[in-house]
């Protein structure tokens, strides 16, 4: 594999599918799959321009710990190394932040096929202390006709989006976004989805995207980040993945 220095990297092994990555935060700035634009950079109602990014070692903010971690962790705003082939890439990042235990390395593998896209994330603990991790991928899905009537596994989840709620979902999930072809999402190790859309200064929800975010643990639970089930022991690793299929 060859290390790439350009600011953005585009994998385009197929005519109908491509993905653009940014080494600043291992962000997925654009995802075309099967001819459909599913993810893109968006400008939220609060004025922030953003795109799909990893949240690690924490999703959300600290509640039961005091490591002085930023919201969603530091990786999304830091430079990462990216190695690439024609249809795959690996982002590599070491977490060094606040009083968080040293030694956690993150490897994100991005794999693109003609009708599917996979993100596989591995956390290795090469340090001397147990380290808590609650990983999520903060995915921004385009909603050309809004997200009212968004269906996941046959359930209308519109209200869950409005309330920034967590959904426990299946290993294989059907996602129906108004105006977008049917999507399947298969996951391993990411049994929850956080549903969310930002708001503007008037408190009105953004409608041009919806966040459907695969996450390891329920961040609202006292058994989430910092609890024993979130710990990766020295010399151990934890891996998760999800695949989008059109």
PDB file of C-alpha atoms in Angstrom:
ATOM      1  CA  UNK A   1       0.000   0.000   0.000  1.00  0.00           C
ATOM      2  CA  UNK A   2       1.166   3.542  -0.730  1.00  0.00           C
ATOM      3  CA  UNK A   3       0.834   6.451   1.678  1.00  0.00           C
ATOM      4  CA  UNK A   4      -1.017   9.427   0.181  1.00  0.00           C
ATOM      5  CA  UNK A   5      -0.254  13.051   1.076  1.00  0.00           C
ATOM      6  CA  UNK A   6      -3.014  14.859  -0.820  1.00  0.00           C
ATOM      7  CA  UNK A   7      -5.667  16.638   1.203  1.00  0.00           C
ATOM      8  CA  UNK A   8      -8.445  14.443  -0.142  1.00  0.00           C
ATOM      9  CA  UNK A   9      -8.343  10.946  -1.557  1.00  0.00           C
ATOM     10  CA  UNK A  10     -10.952   9.521  -3.921  1.00  0.00           C
ATOM     11  CA  UNK A  11     -11.424   5.797  -4.447  1.00  0.00           C
ATOM     12  CA  UNK A  12     -13.206   5.202  -7.751  1.00  0.00           C
ATOM     13  CA  UNK A  13     -12.841   1.582  -8.855  1.00  0.00           C
ATOM     14  CA  UNK A  14     -16.310   1.541 -10.440  1.00  0.00           C
ATOM     15  CA  UNK A  15     -18.201   3.934 -12.711  1.00  0.00           C
ATOM     16  CA  UNK A  16     -21.239   4.122 -10.423  1.00  0.00           C
ATOM     17  CA  UNK A  17     -19.485   4.222  -7.025  1.00  0.00           C
ATOM     18  CA  UNK A  18     -16.793   6.357  -5.406  1.00  0.00           C
ATOM     19  CA  UNK A  19     -15.811   7.632  -1.983  1.00  0.00           C
ATOM     20  CA  UNK A  20     -13.797  10.732  -1.037  1.00  0.00           C
ATOM     21  CA  UNK A  21     -11.791  10.735   2.206  1.00  0.00           C
ATOM     22  CA  UNK A  22     -10.068  13.589   4.022  1.00  0.00           C
ATOM     23  CA  UNK A  23      -6.978  12.924   6.184  1.00  0.00           C
ATOM     24  CA  UNK A  24      -8.213  15.679   8.518  1.00  0.00           C
ATOM     25  CA  UNK A  25     -10.273  13.527  10.846  1.00  0.00           C
ATOM     26  CA  UNK A  26     -10.616  10.475   8.559  1.00  0.00           C
ATOM     27  CA  UNK A  27     -13.770  12.118   7.244  1.00  0.00           C
ATOM     28  CA  UNK A  28     -15.880  10.659   4.457  1.00  0.00           C
ATOM     29  CA  UNK A  29     -16.661  13.810   2.500  1.00  0.00           C
ATOM     30  CA  UNK A  30     -18.680  12.129  -0.223  1.00  0.00           C
ATOM     31  CA  UNK A  31     -20.107   8.681  -0.937  1.00  0.00           C
ATOM     32  CA  UNK A  32     -21.667   7.661  -4.251  1.00  0.00           C
ATOM     33  CA  UNK A  33     -22.978   4.111  -4.222  1.00  0.00           C
ATOM     34  CA  UNK A  34     -24.714   2.433  -7.127  1.00  0.00           C
ATOM     35  CA  UNK A  35     -25.143   5.826  -8.777  1.00  0.00           C
ATOM     36  CA  UNK A  36     -26.781   7.460  -5.727  1.00  0.00           C
ATOM     37  CA  UNK A  37     -25.174  10.223  -3.643  1.00  0.00           C
ATOM     38  CA  UNK A  38     -25.744   9.014  -0.076  1.00  0.00           C
ATOM     39  CA  UNK A  39     -23.257  11.088   1.980  1.00  0.00           C
ATOM     40  CA  UNK A  40     -21.883  14.553   1.306  1.00  0.00           C
ATOM     41  CA  UNK A  41     -20.494  17.586   3.106  1.00  0.00           C
ATOM     42  CA  UNK A  42     -23.377  19.529   4.636  1.00  0.00           C
ATOM     43  CA  UNK A  43     -23.847  22.963   6.147  1.00  0.00           C
ATOM     44  CA  UNK A  44     -25.951  22.663   9.287  1.00  0.00           C
ATOM     45  CA  UNK A  45     -28.469  25.157  10.558  1.00  0.00           C
ATOM     46  CA  UNK A  46     -25.936  26.349  13.147  1.00  0.00           C
ATOM     47  CA  UNK A  47     -23.617  27.347  10.281  1.00  0.00           C
ATOM     48  CA  UNK A  48     -21.126  24.520  10.741  1.00  0.00           C
ATOM     49  CA  UNK A  49     -19.898  22.729   7.610  1.00  0.00           C
ATOM     50  CA  UNK A  50     -19.274  19.075   8.380  1.00  0.00           C
ATOM     51  CA  UNK A  51     -19.215  15.530   7.023  1.00  0.00           C
ATOM     52  CA  UNK A  52     -19.294  11.910   8.166  1.00  0.00           C
ATOM     53  CA  UNK A  53     -16.581  11.235  10.761  1.00  0.00           C
ATOM     54  CA  UNK A  54     -15.470   8.794  13.471  1.00  0.00           C
ATOM     55  CA  UNK A  55     -16.260   9.443  17.131  1.00  0.00           C
ATOM     56  CA  UNK A  56     -13.611   7.876  19.336  1.00  0.00           C
ATOM     57  CA  UNK A  57     -12.808   7.020  22.035  1.00  0.00           C
ATOM     58  CA  UNK A  58     -16.147   8.509  23.094  1.00  0.00           C
ATOM     59  CA  UNK A  59     -19.467   9.214  21.428  1.00  0.00           C
ATOM     60  CA  UNK A  60     -20.955  12.390  22.866  1.00  0.00           C
ATOM     61  CA  UNK A  61     -19.460  13.994  25.959  1.00  0.00           C
ATOM     62  CA  UNK A  62     -18.084  12.628  29.222  1.00  0.00           C
ATOM     63  CA  UNK A  63     -20.596  11.922  31.987  1.00  0.00           C
ATOM     64  CA  UNK A  64     -19.060   9.307  34.291  1.00  0.00           C
ATOM     65  CA  UNK A  65     -15.370   9.918  33.511  1.00  0.00           C
ATOM     66  CA  UNK A  66     -12.994  12.891  33.684  1.00  0.00           C
ATOM     67  CA  UNK A  67     -10.337  12.364  31.003  1.00  0.00           C
ATOM     68  CA  UNK A  68     -10.871  15.892  29.594  1.00  0.00           C
ATOM     69  CA  UNK A  69     -11.923  14.503  26.208  1.00  0.00           C
ATOM     70  CA  UNK A  70     -13.550  16.794  23.627  1.00  0.00           C
ATOM     71  CA  UNK A  71     -17.075  16.089  22.376  1.00  0.00           C
ATOM     72  CA  UNK A  72     -16.980  12.911  20.227  1.00  0.00           C
ATOM     73  CA  UNK A  73     -13.238  12.517  20.924  1.00  0.00           C
ATOM     74  CA  UNK A  74     -10.200  14.060  19.185  1.00  0.00           C
ATOM     75  CA  UNK A  75      -9.815  11.895  16.063  1.00  0.00           C
ATOM     76  CA  UNK A  76     -12.435  13.710  13.971  1.00  0.00           C
ATOM     77  CA  UNK A  77     -10.419  16.959  14.116  1.00  0.00           C
ATOM     78  CA  UNK A  78      -6.860  15.590  13.978  1.00  0.00           C
ATOM     79  CA  UNK A  79      -4.644  14.537  11.093  1.00  0.00           C
ATOM     80  CA  UNK A  80      -4.528  10.810  10.373  1.00  0.00           C
ATOM     81  CA  UNK A  81      -2.296   8.705   8.142  1.00  0.00           C
ATOM     82  CA  UNK A  82      -4.081   7.177   5.169  1.00  0.00           C
ATOM     83  CA  UNK A  83      -2.804   4.228   3.131  1.00  0.00           C
ATOM     84  CA  UNK A  84      -4.672   3.401  -0.048  1.00  0.00           C
ATOM     85  CA  UNK A  85      -5.189   0.921  -2.879  1.00  0.00           C
ATOM     86  CA  UNK A  86      -7.564   1.291  -5.821  1.00  0.00           C
ATOM     87  CA  UNK A  87     -10.676   0.225  -3.901  1.00  0.00           C
ATOM     88  CA  UNK A  88      -9.680   0.427  -0.227  1.00  0.00           C
ATOM     89  CA  UNK A  89      -7.995   2.698   2.294  1.00  0.00           C
ATOM     90  CA  UNK A  90      -6.824   2.476   5.898  1.00  0.00           C
ATOM     91  CA  UNK A  91      -6.727   5.440   8.290  1.00  0.00           C
ATOM     92  CA  UNK A  92      -4.309   5.140  11.224  1.00  0.00           C
ATOM     93  CA  UNK A  93      -4.481   7.242  14.385  1.00  0.00           C
ATOM     94  CA  UNK A  94      -3.068   7.142  17.929  1.00  0.00           C
ATOM     95  CA  UNK A  95      -5.165   8.677  20.704  1.00  0.00           C
ATOM     96  CA  UNK A  96      -3.285  11.133  22.952  1.00  0.00           C
ATOM     97  CA  UNK A  97      -5.685  13.421  24.792  1.00  0.00           C
ATOM     98  CA  UNK A  98      -6.061  14.781  28.320  1.00  0.00           C
ATOM     99  CA  UNK A  99      -5.589  12.103  30.962  1.00  0.00           C
ATOM    100  CA  UNK A 100      -6.967   9.332  28.725  1.00  0.00           C
ATOM    101  CA  UNK A 101      -4.767   6.205  28.944  1.00  0.00           C
ATOM    102  CA  UNK A 102      -1.952   6.164  26.376  1.00  0.00           C
ATOM    103  CA  UNK A 103      -1.581   3.294  23.933  1.00  0.00           C
ATOM    104  CA  UNK A 104      -4.861   3.113  21.984  1.00  0.00           C
ATOM    105  CA  UNK A 105      -4.321   2.951  18.217  1.00  0.00           C
ATOM    106  CA  UNK A 106      -7.236   3.198  15.789  1.00  0.00           C
ATOM    107  CA  UNK A 107      -7.330   1.560  12.362  1.00  0.00           C
ATOM    108  CA  UNK A 108     -10.241   2.354  10.056  1.00  0.00           C
ATOM    109  CA  UNK A 109     -10.519   0.341   6.859  1.00  0.00           C
ATOM    110  CA  UNK A 110     -12.712   1.708   4.061  1.00  0.00           C
ATOM    111  CA  UNK A 111     -13.668  -0.791   1.337  1.00  0.00           C
ATOM    112  CA  UNK A 112     -15.704   0.069  -1.764  1.00  0.00           C
ATOM    113  CA  UNK A 113     -17.477  -2.273  -4.176  1.00  0.00           C
ATOM    114  CA  UNK A 114     -19.942  -1.581  -6.982  1.00  0.00           C
ATOM    115  CA  UNK A 115     -22.982  -1.686  -4.697  1.00  0.00           C
ATOM    116  CA  UNK A 116     -21.608  -1.708  -1.137  1.00  0.00           C
ATOM    117  CA  UNK A 117     -19.298   0.259   1.140  1.00  0.00           C
ATOM    118  CA  UNK A 118     -17.761  -0.989   4.388  1.00  0.00           C
ATOM    119  CA  UNK A 119     -16.105   0.778   7.304  1.00  0.00           C
ATOM    120  CA  UNK A 120     -14.258  -1.595   9.642  1.00  0.00           C
ATOM    121  CA  UNK A 121     -12.802  -0.036  12.801  1.00  0.00           C
ATOM    122  CA  UNK A 122     -10.277  -1.671  15.109  1.00  0.00           C
ATOM    123  CA  UNK A 123      -9.004  -0.301  18.428  1.00  0.00           C
ATOM    124  CA  UNK A 124      -5.745  -1.848  19.715  1.00  0.00           C
ATOM    125  CA  UNK A 125      -4.624  -1.258  23.294  1.00  0.00           C
ATOM    126  CA  UNK A 126      -0.827  -1.252  23.185  1.00  0.00           C
ATOM    127  CA  UNK A 127      -0.565   0.554  26.517  1.00  0.00           C
ATOM    128  CA  UNK A 128      -0.361  -0.571  30.129  1.00  0.00           C
ATOM    129  CA  UNK A 129      -3.842   0.374  31.366  1.00  0.00           C
ATOM    130  CA  UNK A 130      -7.397  -0.666  30.497  1.00  0.00           C
ATOM    131  CA  UNK A 131      -8.932   2.020  28.264  1.00  0.00           C
ATOM    132  CA  UNK A 132     -12.654   2.695  27.725  1.00  0.00           C
ATOM    133  CA  UNK A 133     -13.927   3.032  24.155  1.00  0.00           C
ATOM    134  CA  UNK A 134     -17.408   3.753  22.823  1.00  0.00           C
ATOM    135  CA  UNK A 135     -16.958   4.152  19.083  1.00  0.00           C
ATOM    136  CA  UNK A 136     -19.528   5.584  16.669  1.00  0.00           C
ATOM    137  CA  UNK A 137     -19.520   6.736  13.061  1.00  0.00           C
ATOM    138  CA  UNK A 138     -21.270  10.113  12.855  1.00  0.00           C
ATOM    139  CA  UNK A 139     -22.857   9.542   9.441  1.00  0.00           C
ATOM    140  CA  UNK A 140     -24.620  12.358   7.578  1.00  0.00           C
ATOM    141  CA  UNK A 141     -27.184  10.889   5.149  1.00  0.00           C
ATOM    142  CA  UNK A 142     -28.623  13.165   2.474  1.00  0.00           C
ATOM    143  CA  UNK A 143     -32.407  13.553   2.513  1.00  0.00           C
ATOM    144  CA  UNK A 144     -33.457  15.228  -0.771  1.00  0.00           C
ATOM    145  CA  UNK A 145     -37.132  15.099   0.254  1.00  0.00           C
ATOM    146  CA  UNK A 146     -36.586  15.589   3.984  1.00  0.00           C
ATOM    147  CA  UNK A 147     -36.560  12.904   6.668  1.00  0.00           C
ATOM    148  CA  UNK A 148     -40.219  13.018   7.690  1.00  0.00           C
ATOM    149  CA  UNK A 149     -41.357   9.431   7.181  1.00  0.00           C
ATOM    150  CA  UNK A 150     -37.873   7.921   7.566  1.00  0.00           C
ATOM    151  CA  UNK A 151     -38.321   4.168   8.053  1.00  0.00           C
ATOM    152  CA  UNK A 152     -35.908   1.747   9.712  1.00  0.00           C
ATOM    153  CA  UNK A 153     -36.924  -1.916   9.724  1.00  0.00           C
ATOM    154  CA  UNK A 154     -40.520  -0.998   8.966  1.00  0.00           C
ATOM    155  CA  UNK A 155     -40.809   1.564  11.782  1.00  0.00           C
ATOM    156  CA  UNK A 156     -41.366   5.274  11.228  1.00  0.00           C
ATOM    157  CA  UNK A 157     -38.549   6.863  13.256  1.00  0.00           C
ATOM    158  CA  UNK A 158     -39.358  10.524  12.529  1.00  0.00           C
ATOM    159  CA  UNK A 159     -40.062  11.276  16.181  1.00  0.00           C
ATOM    160  CA  UNK A 160     -36.839   9.590  17.301  1.00  0.00           C
ATOM    161  CA  UNK A 161     -34.867  11.926  15.020  1.00  0.00           C
ATOM    162  CA  UNK A 162     -36.628  14.958  16.491  1.00  0.00           C
ATOM    163  CA  UNK A 163     -35.822  13.775  20.018  1.00  0.00           C
ATOM    164  CA  UNK A 164     -32.176  12.744  19.348  1.00  0.00           C
ATOM    165  CA  UNK A 165     -32.898   9.180  20.414  1.00  0.00           C
ATOM    166  CA  UNK A 166     -31.087   5.854  20.411  1.00  0.00           C
ATOM    167  CA  UNK A 167     -32.491   2.884  18.480  1.00  0.00           C
ATOM    168  CA  UNK A 168     -31.460  -0.728  19.099  1.00  0.00           C
ATOM    169  CA  UNK A 169     -31.317  -2.315  15.691  1.00  0.00           C
ATOM    170  CA  UNK A 170     -30.603  -5.620  13.952  1.00  0.00           C
ATOM    171  CA  UNK A 171     -27.568  -7.227  12.341  1.00  0.00           C
ATOM    172  CA  UNK A 172     -29.169  -6.427   8.955  1.00  0.00           C
ATOM    173  CA  UNK A 173     -31.331  -3.306   8.710  1.00  0.00           C
ATOM    174  CA  UNK A 174     -33.560  -1.792   6.029  1.00  0.00           C
ATOM    175  CA  UNK A 175     -33.384   2.009   5.745  1.00  0.00           C
ATOM    176  CA  UNK A 176     -35.951   3.879   3.653  1.00  0.00           C
ATOM    177  CA  UNK A 177     -35.169   7.583   3.196  1.00  0.00           C
ATOM    178  CA  UNK A 178     -37.800   9.527   1.208  1.00  0.00           C
ATOM    179  CA  UNK A 179     -36.543  10.080  -2.340  1.00  0.00           C
ATOM    180  CA  UNK A 180     -33.586   7.688  -1.955  1.00  0.00           C
ATOM    181  CA  UNK A 181     -33.328   4.071  -3.221  1.00  0.00           C
ATOM    182  CA  UNK A 182     -33.726   1.318  -0.611  1.00  0.00           C
ATOM    183  CA  UNK A 183     -30.642   0.885   1.585  1.00  0.00           C
ATOM    184  CA  UNK A 184     -29.539  -2.109   3.622  1.00  0.00           C
ATOM    185  CA  UNK A 185     -27.079  -1.694   6.487  1.00  0.00           C
ATOM    186  CA  UNK A 186     -25.357  -4.744   7.959  1.00  0.00           C
ATOM    187  CA  UNK A 187     -23.455  -4.301  11.222  1.00  0.00           C
ATOM    188  CA  UNK A 188     -21.242  -6.268  13.587  1.00  0.00           C
ATOM    189  CA  UNK A 189     -20.467  -4.850  17.013  1.00  0.00           C
ATOM    190  CA  UNK A 190     -22.580  -1.711  16.509  1.00  0.00           C
ATOM    191  CA  UNK A 191     -25.972  -2.724  17.933  1.00  0.00           C
ATOM    192  CA  UNK A 192     -27.272   0.827  18.414  1.00  0.00           C
ATOM    193  CA  UNK A 193     -28.078   3.709  16.078  1.00  0.00           C
ATOM    194  CA  UNK A 194     -28.298   7.318  17.206  1.00  0.00           C
ATOM    195  CA  UNK A 195     -30.837   9.341  15.197  1.00  0.00           C
ATOM    196  CA  UNK A 196     -30.388  13.098  15.013  1.00  0.00           C
ATOM    197  CA  UNK A 197     -30.664  16.279  12.967  1.00  0.00           C
ATOM    198  CA  UNK A 198     -29.282  19.688  13.911  1.00  0.00           C
ATOM    199  CA  UNK A 199     -31.295  22.857  14.464  1.00  0.00           C
ATOM    200  CA  UNK A 200     -30.931  26.483  13.451  1.00  0.00           C
ATOM    201  CA  UNK A 201     -31.067  29.618  15.601  1.00  0.00           C
ATOM    202  CA  UNK A 202     -34.877  29.479  15.561  1.00  0.00           C
ATOM    203  CA  UNK A 203     -34.921  25.929  16.864  1.00  0.00           C
ATOM    204  CA  UNK A 204     -36.080  24.470  13.537  1.00  0.00           C
ATOM    205  CA  UNK A 205     -34.644  21.102  12.516  1.00  0.00           C
ATOM    206  CA  UNK A 206     -32.392  20.797   9.491  1.00  0.00           C
ATOM    207  CA  UNK A 207     -34.183  18.780   6.821  1.00  0.00           C
ATOM    208  CA  UNK A 208     -31.515  18.307   4.113  1.00  0.00           C
ATOM    209  CA  UNK A 209     -29.752  15.514   5.999  1.00  0.00           C
ATOM    210  CA  UNK A 210     -30.323  13.061   8.823  1.00  0.00           C
ATOM    211  CA  UNK A 211     -27.725  11.448  11.061  1.00  0.00           C
ATOM    212  CA  UNK A 212     -28.066   7.680  11.399  1.00  0.00           C
ATOM    213  CA  UNK A 213     -25.032   6.842  13.517  1.00  0.00           C
ATOM    214  CA  UNK A 214     -23.932   3.252  14.253  1.00  0.00           C
ATOM    215  CA  UNK A 215     -22.585   3.095  17.814  1.00  0.00           C
ATOM    216  CA  UNK A 216     -21.101   0.414  20.100  1.00  0.00           C
ATOM    217  CA  UNK A 217     -22.860   1.268  23.367  1.00  0.00           C
ATOM    218  CA  UNK A 218     -25.853   3.343  24.394  1.00  0.00           C
ATOM    219  CA  UNK A 219     -24.235   6.662  25.444  1.00  0.00           C
ATOM    220  CA  UNK A 220     -27.209   7.471  27.686  1.00  0.00           C
ATOM    221  CA  UNK A 221     -26.660   4.344  29.794  1.00  0.00           C
ATOM    222  CA  UNK A 222     -24.648   4.313  33.008  1.00  0.00           C
ATOM    223  CA  UNK A 223     -23.123   1.100  31.611  1.00  0.00           C
ATOM    224  CA  UNK A 224     -21.661   2.957  28.622  1.00  0.00           C
ATOM    225  CA  UNK A 225     -18.315   4.746  28.302  1.00  0.00           C
ATOM    226  CA  UNK A 226     -16.162   4.127  31.376  1.00  0.00           C
ATOM    227  CA  UNK A 227     -18.085   1.037  32.489  1.00  0.00           C
ATOM    228  CA  UNK A 228     -16.259  -2.312  32.493  1.00  0.00           C
ATOM    229  CA  UNK A 229     -17.904  -3.472  29.248  1.00  0.00           C
ATOM    230  CA  UNK A 230     -16.376  -0.486  27.431  1.00  0.00           C
ATOM    231  CA  UNK A 231     -12.828  -1.333  28.529  1.00  0.00           C
ATOM    232  CA  UNK A 232     -10.166  -2.705  26.197  1.00  0.00           C
ATOM    233  CA  UNK A 233      -7.485  -4.452  28.244  1.00  0.00           C
ATOM    234  CA  UNK A 234      -3.746  -4.051  27.554  1.00  0.00           C
ATOM    235  CA  UNK A 235      -2.686  -6.270  24.657  1.00  0.00           C
ATOM    236  CA  UNK A 236      -6.264  -6.693  23.444  1.00  0.00           C
ATOM    237  CA  UNK A 237      -8.293  -5.202  20.594  1.00  0.00           C
ATOM    238  CA  UNK A 238     -11.939  -4.658  19.666  1.00  0.00           C
ATOM    239  CA  UNK A 239     -13.336  -4.519  16.153  1.00  0.00           C
ATOM    240  CA  UNK A 240     -16.632  -3.477  14.608  1.00  0.00           C
ATOM    241  CA  UNK A 241     -17.881  -2.887  11.097  1.00  0.00           C
ATOM    242  CA  UNK A 242     -20.862  -1.831   9.059  1.00  0.00           C
ATOM    243  CA  UNK A 243     -21.673  -2.226   5.383  1.00  0.00           C
ATOM    244  CA  UNK A 244     -24.044  -0.095   3.321  1.00  0.00           C
ATOM    245  CA  UNK A 245     -25.678  -1.998   0.460  1.00  0.00           C
ATOM    246  CA  UNK A 246     -27.779  -0.547  -2.374  1.00  0.00           C
TER     247      UNK A 246
END
